[in-house]
PDB file of C-alpha atoms in Angstrom:
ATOM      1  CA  UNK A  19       0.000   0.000   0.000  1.00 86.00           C
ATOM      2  CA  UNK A  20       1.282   3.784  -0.489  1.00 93.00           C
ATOM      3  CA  UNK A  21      -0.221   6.606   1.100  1.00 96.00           C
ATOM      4  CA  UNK A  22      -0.320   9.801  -0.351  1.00 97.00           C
ATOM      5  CA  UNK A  23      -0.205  13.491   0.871  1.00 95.00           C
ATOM      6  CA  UNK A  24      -0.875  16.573  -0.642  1.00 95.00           C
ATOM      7  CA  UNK A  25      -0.520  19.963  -0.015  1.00 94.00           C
ATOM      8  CA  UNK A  26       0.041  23.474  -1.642  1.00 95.00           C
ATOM      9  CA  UNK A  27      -3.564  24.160  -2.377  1.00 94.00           C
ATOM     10  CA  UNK A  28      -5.329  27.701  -2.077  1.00 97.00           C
ATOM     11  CA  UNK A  29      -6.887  30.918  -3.178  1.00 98.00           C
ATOM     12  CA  UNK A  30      -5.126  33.170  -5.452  1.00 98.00           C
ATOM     13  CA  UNK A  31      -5.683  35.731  -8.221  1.00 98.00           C
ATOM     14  CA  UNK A  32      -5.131  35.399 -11.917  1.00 98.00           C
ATOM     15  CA  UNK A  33      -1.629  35.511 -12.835  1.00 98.00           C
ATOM     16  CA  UNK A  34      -0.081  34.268  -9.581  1.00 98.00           C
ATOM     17  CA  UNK A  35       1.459  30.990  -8.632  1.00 98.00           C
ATOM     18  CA  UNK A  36       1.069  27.998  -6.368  1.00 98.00           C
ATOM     19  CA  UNK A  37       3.393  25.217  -5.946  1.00 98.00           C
ATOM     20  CA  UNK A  38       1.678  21.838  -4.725  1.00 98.00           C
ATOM     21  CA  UNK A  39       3.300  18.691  -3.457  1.00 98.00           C
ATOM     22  CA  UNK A  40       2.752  15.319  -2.704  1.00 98.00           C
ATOM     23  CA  UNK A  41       4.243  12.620  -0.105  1.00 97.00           C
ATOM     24  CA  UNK A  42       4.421   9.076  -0.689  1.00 97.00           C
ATOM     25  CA  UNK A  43       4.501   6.573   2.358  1.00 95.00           C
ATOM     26  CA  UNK A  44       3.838   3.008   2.936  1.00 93.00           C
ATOM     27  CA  UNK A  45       5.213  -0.419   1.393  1.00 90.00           C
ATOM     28  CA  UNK A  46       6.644   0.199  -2.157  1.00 91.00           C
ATOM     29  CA  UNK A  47       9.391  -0.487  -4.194  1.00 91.00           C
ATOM     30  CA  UNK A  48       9.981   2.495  -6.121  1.00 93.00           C
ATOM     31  CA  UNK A  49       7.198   4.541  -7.256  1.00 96.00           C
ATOM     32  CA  UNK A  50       7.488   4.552 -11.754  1.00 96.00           C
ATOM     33  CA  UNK A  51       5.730   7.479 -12.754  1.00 98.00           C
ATOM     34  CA  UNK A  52       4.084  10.547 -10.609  1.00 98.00           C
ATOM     35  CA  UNK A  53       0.804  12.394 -12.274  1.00 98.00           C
ATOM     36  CA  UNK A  54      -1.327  15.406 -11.445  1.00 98.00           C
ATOM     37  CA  UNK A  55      -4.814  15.226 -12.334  1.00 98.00           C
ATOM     38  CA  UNK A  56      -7.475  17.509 -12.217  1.00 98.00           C
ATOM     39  CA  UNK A  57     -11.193  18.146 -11.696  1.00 98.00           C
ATOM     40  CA  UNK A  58     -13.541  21.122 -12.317  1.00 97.00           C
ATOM     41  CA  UNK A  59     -16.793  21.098 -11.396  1.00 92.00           C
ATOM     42  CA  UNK A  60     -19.310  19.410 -13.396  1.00 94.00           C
ATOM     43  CA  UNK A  61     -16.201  17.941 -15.915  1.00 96.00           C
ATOM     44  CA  UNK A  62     -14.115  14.973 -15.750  1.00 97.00           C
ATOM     45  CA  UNK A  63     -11.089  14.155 -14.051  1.00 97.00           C
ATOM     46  CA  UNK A  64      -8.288  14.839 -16.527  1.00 98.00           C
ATOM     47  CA  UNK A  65      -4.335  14.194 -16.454  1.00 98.00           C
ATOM     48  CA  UNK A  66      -2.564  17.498 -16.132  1.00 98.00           C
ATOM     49  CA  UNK A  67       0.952  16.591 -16.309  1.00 98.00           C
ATOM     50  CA  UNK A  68       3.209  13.223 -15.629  1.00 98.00           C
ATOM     51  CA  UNK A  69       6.777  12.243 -15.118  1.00 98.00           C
ATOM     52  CA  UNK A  70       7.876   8.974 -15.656  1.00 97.00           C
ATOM     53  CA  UNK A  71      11.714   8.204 -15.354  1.00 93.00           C
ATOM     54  CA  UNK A  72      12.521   8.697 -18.940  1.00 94.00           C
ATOM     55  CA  UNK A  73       9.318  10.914 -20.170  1.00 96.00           C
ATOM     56  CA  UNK A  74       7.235  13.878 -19.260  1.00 97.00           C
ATOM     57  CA  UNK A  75       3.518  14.915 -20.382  1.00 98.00           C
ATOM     58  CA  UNK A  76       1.879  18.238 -19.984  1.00 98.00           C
ATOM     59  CA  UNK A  77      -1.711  19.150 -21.433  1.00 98.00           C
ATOM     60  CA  UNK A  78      -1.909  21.532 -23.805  1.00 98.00           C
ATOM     61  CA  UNK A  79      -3.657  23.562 -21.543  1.00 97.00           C
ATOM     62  CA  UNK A  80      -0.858  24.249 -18.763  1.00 98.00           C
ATOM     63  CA  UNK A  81       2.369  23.821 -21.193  1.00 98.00           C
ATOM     64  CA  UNK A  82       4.674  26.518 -20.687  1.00 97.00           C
ATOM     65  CA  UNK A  83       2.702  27.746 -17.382  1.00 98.00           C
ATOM     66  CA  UNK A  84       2.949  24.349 -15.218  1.00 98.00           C
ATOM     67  CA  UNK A  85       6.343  22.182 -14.129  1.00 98.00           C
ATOM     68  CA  UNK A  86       6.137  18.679 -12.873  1.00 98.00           C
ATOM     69  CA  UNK A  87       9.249  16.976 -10.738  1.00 97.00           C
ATOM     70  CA  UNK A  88       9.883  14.503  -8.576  1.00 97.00           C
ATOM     71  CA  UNK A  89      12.311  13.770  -5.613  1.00 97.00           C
ATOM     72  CA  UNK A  90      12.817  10.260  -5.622  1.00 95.00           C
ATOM     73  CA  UNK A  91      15.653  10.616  -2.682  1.00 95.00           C
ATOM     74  CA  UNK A  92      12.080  11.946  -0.525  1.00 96.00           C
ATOM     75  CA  UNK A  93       9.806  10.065  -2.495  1.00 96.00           C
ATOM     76  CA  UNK A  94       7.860  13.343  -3.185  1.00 97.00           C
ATOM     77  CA  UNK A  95       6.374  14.490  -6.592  1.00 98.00           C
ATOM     78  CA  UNK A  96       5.329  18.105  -7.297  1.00 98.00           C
ATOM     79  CA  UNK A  97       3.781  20.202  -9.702  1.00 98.00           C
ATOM     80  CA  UNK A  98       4.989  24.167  -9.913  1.00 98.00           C
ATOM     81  CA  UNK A  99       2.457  26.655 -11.235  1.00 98.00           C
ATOM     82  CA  UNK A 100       2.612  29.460 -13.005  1.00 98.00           C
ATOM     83  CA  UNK A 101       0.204  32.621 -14.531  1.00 98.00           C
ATOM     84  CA  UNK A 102      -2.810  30.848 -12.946  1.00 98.00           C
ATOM     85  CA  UNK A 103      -5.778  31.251 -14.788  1.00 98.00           C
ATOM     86  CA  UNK A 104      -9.526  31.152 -13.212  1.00 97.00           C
ATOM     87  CA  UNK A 105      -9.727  28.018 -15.501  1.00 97.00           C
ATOM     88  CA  UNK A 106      -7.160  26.525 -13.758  1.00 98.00           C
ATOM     89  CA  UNK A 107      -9.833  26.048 -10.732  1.00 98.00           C
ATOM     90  CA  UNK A 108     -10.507  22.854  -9.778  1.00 98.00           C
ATOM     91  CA  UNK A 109      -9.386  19.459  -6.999  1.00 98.00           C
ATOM     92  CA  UNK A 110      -6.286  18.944  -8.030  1.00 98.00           C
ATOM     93  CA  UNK A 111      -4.997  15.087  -7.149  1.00 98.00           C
ATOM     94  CA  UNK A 112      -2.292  13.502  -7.112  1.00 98.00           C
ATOM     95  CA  UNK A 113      -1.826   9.939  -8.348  1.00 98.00           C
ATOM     96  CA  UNK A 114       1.517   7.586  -8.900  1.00 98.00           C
ATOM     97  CA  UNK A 115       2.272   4.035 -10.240  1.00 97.00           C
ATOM     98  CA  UNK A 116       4.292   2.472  -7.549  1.00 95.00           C
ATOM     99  CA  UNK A 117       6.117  -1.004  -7.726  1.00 94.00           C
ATOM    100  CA  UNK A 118       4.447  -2.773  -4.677  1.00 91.00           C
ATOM    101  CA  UNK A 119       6.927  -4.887  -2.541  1.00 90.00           C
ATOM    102  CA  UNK A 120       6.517  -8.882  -3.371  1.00 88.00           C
ATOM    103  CA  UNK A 121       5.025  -9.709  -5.586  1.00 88.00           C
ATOM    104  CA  UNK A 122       5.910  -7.043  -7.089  1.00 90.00           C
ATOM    105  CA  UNK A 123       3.040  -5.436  -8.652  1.00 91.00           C
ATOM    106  CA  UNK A 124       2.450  -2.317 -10.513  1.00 94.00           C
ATOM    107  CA  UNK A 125      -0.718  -0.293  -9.024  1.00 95.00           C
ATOM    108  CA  UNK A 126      -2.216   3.392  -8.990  1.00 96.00           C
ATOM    109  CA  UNK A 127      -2.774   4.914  -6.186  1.00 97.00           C
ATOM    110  CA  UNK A 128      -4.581   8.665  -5.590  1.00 97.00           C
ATOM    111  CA  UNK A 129      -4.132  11.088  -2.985  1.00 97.00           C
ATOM    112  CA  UNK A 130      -6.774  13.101  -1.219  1.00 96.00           C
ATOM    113  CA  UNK A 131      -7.646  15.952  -3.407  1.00 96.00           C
ATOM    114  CA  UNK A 132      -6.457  19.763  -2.647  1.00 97.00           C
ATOM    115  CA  UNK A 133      -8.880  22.739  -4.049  1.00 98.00           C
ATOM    116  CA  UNK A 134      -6.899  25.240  -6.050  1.00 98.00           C
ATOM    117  CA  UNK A 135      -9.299  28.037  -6.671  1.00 98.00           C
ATOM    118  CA  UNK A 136      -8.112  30.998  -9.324  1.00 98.00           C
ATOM    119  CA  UNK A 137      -9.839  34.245  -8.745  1.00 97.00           C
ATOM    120  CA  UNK A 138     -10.003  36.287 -12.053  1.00 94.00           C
TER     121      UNK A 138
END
């Protein structure tokens, strides 16, 4: 099992930045790839931005504005960003593929959910 723990979420205006993070815990291996997903009100969840050990994915929507990383010395994952926009607003969640200790297993697991809320 991994726990996960986020934090960073908040209020800001248009144009300023917040920087969230995300703790893993628990019985793992290593943890393969770190995402950030997000969900608005009334849409879908949707992938924001991952990092795997050899790749890195950012929607179209945050490219240039958002930065993804990972510390796997902590085991912490987070996702910098930049000239929020009040579309931008939504529960942000974190989410990682981790190796699971014998027998060795791949599985996702999700962390709680922070608001990030983008005044215009």
């Amino acid at each position: 099992q991994v726990q996960l723990v986020e934090s960073g979420g908040g209020l800001v205006q248009a144009g300023e930045s917040l920087r969230l993070s995300c703790a893993a815990s628990g019985s793992f291996v290593t943890i393969n790839t770190w995402g950030w997903y997000r969900q608005a009100p009334g849409k879908e969840r949707e992938l924001v931005a991952s990092v795997s050990r050899s790749s890195m994915f950012y929607a179209d929507s945050v490219k240039g504005r958002f930065t993804i990383s990972r510390d796997d010395a902590k085991n912490t994952g987070s996702l910098q960003m930049n000239s929020l926009k009040p579309e931008d607003t939504a529960v942000y969640y974190c989410n990682v593929e981790a190796t699971t200790r014998w027998p060795y297993r791949e599985r996702d697991y999700w962390g709680q959910g922070t608001q990030v809320t983008v005044s215009s």
